[in-house]
Every structure is written in structure tokens, then in C-alpha cells.
Tab-separated table of C-alpha atoms in Angstrom:
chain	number	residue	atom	x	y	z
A	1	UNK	CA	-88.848	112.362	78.379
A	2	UNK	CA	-92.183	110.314	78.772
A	3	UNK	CA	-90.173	107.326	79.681
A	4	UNK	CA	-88.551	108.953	82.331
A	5	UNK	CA	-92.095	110.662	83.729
A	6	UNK	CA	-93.469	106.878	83.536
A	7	UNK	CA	-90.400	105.593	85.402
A	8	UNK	CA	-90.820	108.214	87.983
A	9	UNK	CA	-94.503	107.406	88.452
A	10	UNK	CA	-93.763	103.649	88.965
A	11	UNK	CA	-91.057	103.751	90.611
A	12	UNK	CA	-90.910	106.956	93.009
A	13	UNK	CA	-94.843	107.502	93.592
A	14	UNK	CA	-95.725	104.073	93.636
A	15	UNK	CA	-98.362	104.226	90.263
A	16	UNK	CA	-99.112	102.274	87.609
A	17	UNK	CA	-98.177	104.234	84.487
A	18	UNK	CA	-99.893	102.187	82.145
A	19	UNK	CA	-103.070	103.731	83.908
A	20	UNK	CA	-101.960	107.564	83.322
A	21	UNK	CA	-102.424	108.421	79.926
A	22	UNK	CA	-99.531	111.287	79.314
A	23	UNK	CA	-100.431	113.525	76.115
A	24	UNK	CA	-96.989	115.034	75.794
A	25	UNK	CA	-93.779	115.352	77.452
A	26	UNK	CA	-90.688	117.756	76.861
A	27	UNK	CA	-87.897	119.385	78.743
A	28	UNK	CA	-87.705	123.282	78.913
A	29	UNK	CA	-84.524	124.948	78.282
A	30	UNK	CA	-81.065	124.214	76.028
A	31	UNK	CA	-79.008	121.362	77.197
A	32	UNK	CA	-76.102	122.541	78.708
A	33	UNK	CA	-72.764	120.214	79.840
A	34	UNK	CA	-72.141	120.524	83.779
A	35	UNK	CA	-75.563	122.084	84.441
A	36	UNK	CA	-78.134	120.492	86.349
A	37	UNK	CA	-80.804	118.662	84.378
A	38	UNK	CA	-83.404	120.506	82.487
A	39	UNK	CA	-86.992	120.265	83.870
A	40	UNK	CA	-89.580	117.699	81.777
A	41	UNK	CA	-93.122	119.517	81.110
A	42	UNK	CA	-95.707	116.536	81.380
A	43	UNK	CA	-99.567	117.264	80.127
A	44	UNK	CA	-101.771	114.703	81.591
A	45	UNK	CA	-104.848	113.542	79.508
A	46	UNK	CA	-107.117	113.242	83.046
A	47	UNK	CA	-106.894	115.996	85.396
A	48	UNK	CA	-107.849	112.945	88.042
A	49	UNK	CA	-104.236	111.732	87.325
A	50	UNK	CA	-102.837	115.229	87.954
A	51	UNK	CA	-104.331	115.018	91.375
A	52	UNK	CA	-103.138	111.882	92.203
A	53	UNK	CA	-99.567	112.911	90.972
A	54	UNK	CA	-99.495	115.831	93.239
A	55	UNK	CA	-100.975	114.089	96.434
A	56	UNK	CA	-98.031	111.608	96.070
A	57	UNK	CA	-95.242	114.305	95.493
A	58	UNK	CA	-94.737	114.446	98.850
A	59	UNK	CA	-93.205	111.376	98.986
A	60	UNK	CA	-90.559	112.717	96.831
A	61	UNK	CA	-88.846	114.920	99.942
A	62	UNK	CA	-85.359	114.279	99.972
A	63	UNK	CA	-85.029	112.763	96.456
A	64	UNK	CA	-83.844	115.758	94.603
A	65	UNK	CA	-86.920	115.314	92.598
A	66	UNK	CA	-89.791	117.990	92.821
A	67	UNK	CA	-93.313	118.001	91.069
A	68	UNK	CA	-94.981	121.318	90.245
A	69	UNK	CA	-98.004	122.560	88.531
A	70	UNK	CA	-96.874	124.532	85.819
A	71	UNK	CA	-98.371	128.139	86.006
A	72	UNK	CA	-98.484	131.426	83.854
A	73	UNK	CA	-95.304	133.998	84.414
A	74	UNK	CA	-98.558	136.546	85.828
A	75	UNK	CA	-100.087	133.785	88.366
A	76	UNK	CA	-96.356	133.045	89.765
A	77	UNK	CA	-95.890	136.236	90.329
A	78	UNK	CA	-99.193	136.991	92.033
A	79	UNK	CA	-97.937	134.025	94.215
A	80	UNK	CA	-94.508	134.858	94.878
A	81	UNK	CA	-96.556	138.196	96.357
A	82	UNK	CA	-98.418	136.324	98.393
A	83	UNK	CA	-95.655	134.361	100.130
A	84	UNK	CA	-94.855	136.812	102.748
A	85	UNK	CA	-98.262	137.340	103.959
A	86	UNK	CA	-98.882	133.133	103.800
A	87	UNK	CA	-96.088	132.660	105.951
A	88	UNK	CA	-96.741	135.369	108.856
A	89	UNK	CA	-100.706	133.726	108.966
A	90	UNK	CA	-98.470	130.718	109.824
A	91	UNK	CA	-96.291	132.746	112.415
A	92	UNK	CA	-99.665	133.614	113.821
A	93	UNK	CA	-100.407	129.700	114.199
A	94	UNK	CA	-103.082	129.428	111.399
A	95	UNK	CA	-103.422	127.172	108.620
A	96	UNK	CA	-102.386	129.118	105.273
A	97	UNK	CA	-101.583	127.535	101.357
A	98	UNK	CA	-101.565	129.163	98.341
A	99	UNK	CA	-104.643	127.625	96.211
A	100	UNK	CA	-103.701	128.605	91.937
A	101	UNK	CA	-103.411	132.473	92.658
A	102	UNK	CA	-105.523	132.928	95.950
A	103	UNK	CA	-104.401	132.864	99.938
A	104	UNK	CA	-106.615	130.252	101.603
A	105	UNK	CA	-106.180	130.872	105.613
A	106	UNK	CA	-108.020	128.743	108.410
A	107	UNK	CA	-107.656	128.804	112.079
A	108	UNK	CA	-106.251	126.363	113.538
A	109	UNK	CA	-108.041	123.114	114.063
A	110	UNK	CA	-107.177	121.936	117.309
A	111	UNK	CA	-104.628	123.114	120.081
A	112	UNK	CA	-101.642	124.861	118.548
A	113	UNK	CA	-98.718	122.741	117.646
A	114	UNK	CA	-95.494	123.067	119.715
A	115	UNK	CA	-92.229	123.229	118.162
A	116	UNK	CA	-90.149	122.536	121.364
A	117	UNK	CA	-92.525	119.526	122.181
């Protein structure tokens, strides 16, 4: 499993992984034939490195691949509360994200963005 986080690193997010010291990695869940693969668990030594890891996730879109922070049952639920009320701020044209379990909403910065446009 820490082979295939470092091959990830280097070859999908564009890191050196001899520079990220990983302190364990494992897969959650029972191997099962036919299903699709089990998710790998990776605990960084350097939260710095967790940073990076998640600024550069985004270039995974597409890729079938998806990084996540991995957070207590009770704090993804609080989020999964939240969702609704994140995504109408956005309806109303603000800037909402979910920050660990809290809804961080801005106005918008400069004139609102226009789908049609």
C-alpha cells in the first residue's frame, strides 16, 4: 500500500516521494473479487506534506482517483448536515466550503460569475 501512495505522489501529483515521509499505510475493508478497490489510509509524518497532498488533489479530476482527509464518523456527519445549507450560500452567489466541521461563507469577491457567459 505505501508503494502505491508513493507511486501516486510521483506520478499523478507531480511530488517527489522520497521527500514525504509516510508513517503507515493500509487499506480499509475485506478484499472482495469484482468489487471496486478498497481505499489505502496514508498517515503522513509532516502535516506540511498533508497540505501539499491536498492542494494537488485537484489535479486528480477525472482520474478515478480521489484524496480525502480522513475524519471521525461524528465530524462527517456534522458535515454531511452542513451540505445543504453550503450549497444554497452558493445558490445565493457567495463563496461557501466546509473547513473540518465548520461552514466558512464569504461574499463574493468581485462581480458574480455567469454561468451562461
Amino acid at each position: 500500500s505505501e508503494q502505491k501512495v508513493r507511486d501516486l505522489l510521483k506520478e499523478k501529483l507531480k511530488l517527489d516521494p522520497r521527500t514525504i515521509e509516510i508513517e503507515r499505510a493500509h487499506r480499509n475493508g475485506r478484499f472482495q473479487q469484482g468489487e471496486r478497490p478498497r481505499p489505502i489510509v496514508a498517515k503522513l509524518l509532516r502535516h506540511k506534506d498533508r497540505l501539499t497532498i491536498l492542494q494537488r488533489a485537484k489535479n486528480l479530476k477525472g482520474t478515478g482517483i480521489y484524496i480525502n482527509e480522513d475524519f471521525s464518523d461524528a465530524i462527517r456527519q456534522k458535515r454531511k448536515n452542513l451540505l445543504p445549507e453550503m450549497r444554497a450560500e452558493r445558490e445565493r452567489g457567495n463563496i461557501a466550503f466546509l473547513r473540518y466541521d465548520r461552514l466558512i461563507v464569504h461574499p463574493p469577491r468581485g462581480p458574480p460569475r455567469n454561468a451562461n457567459s
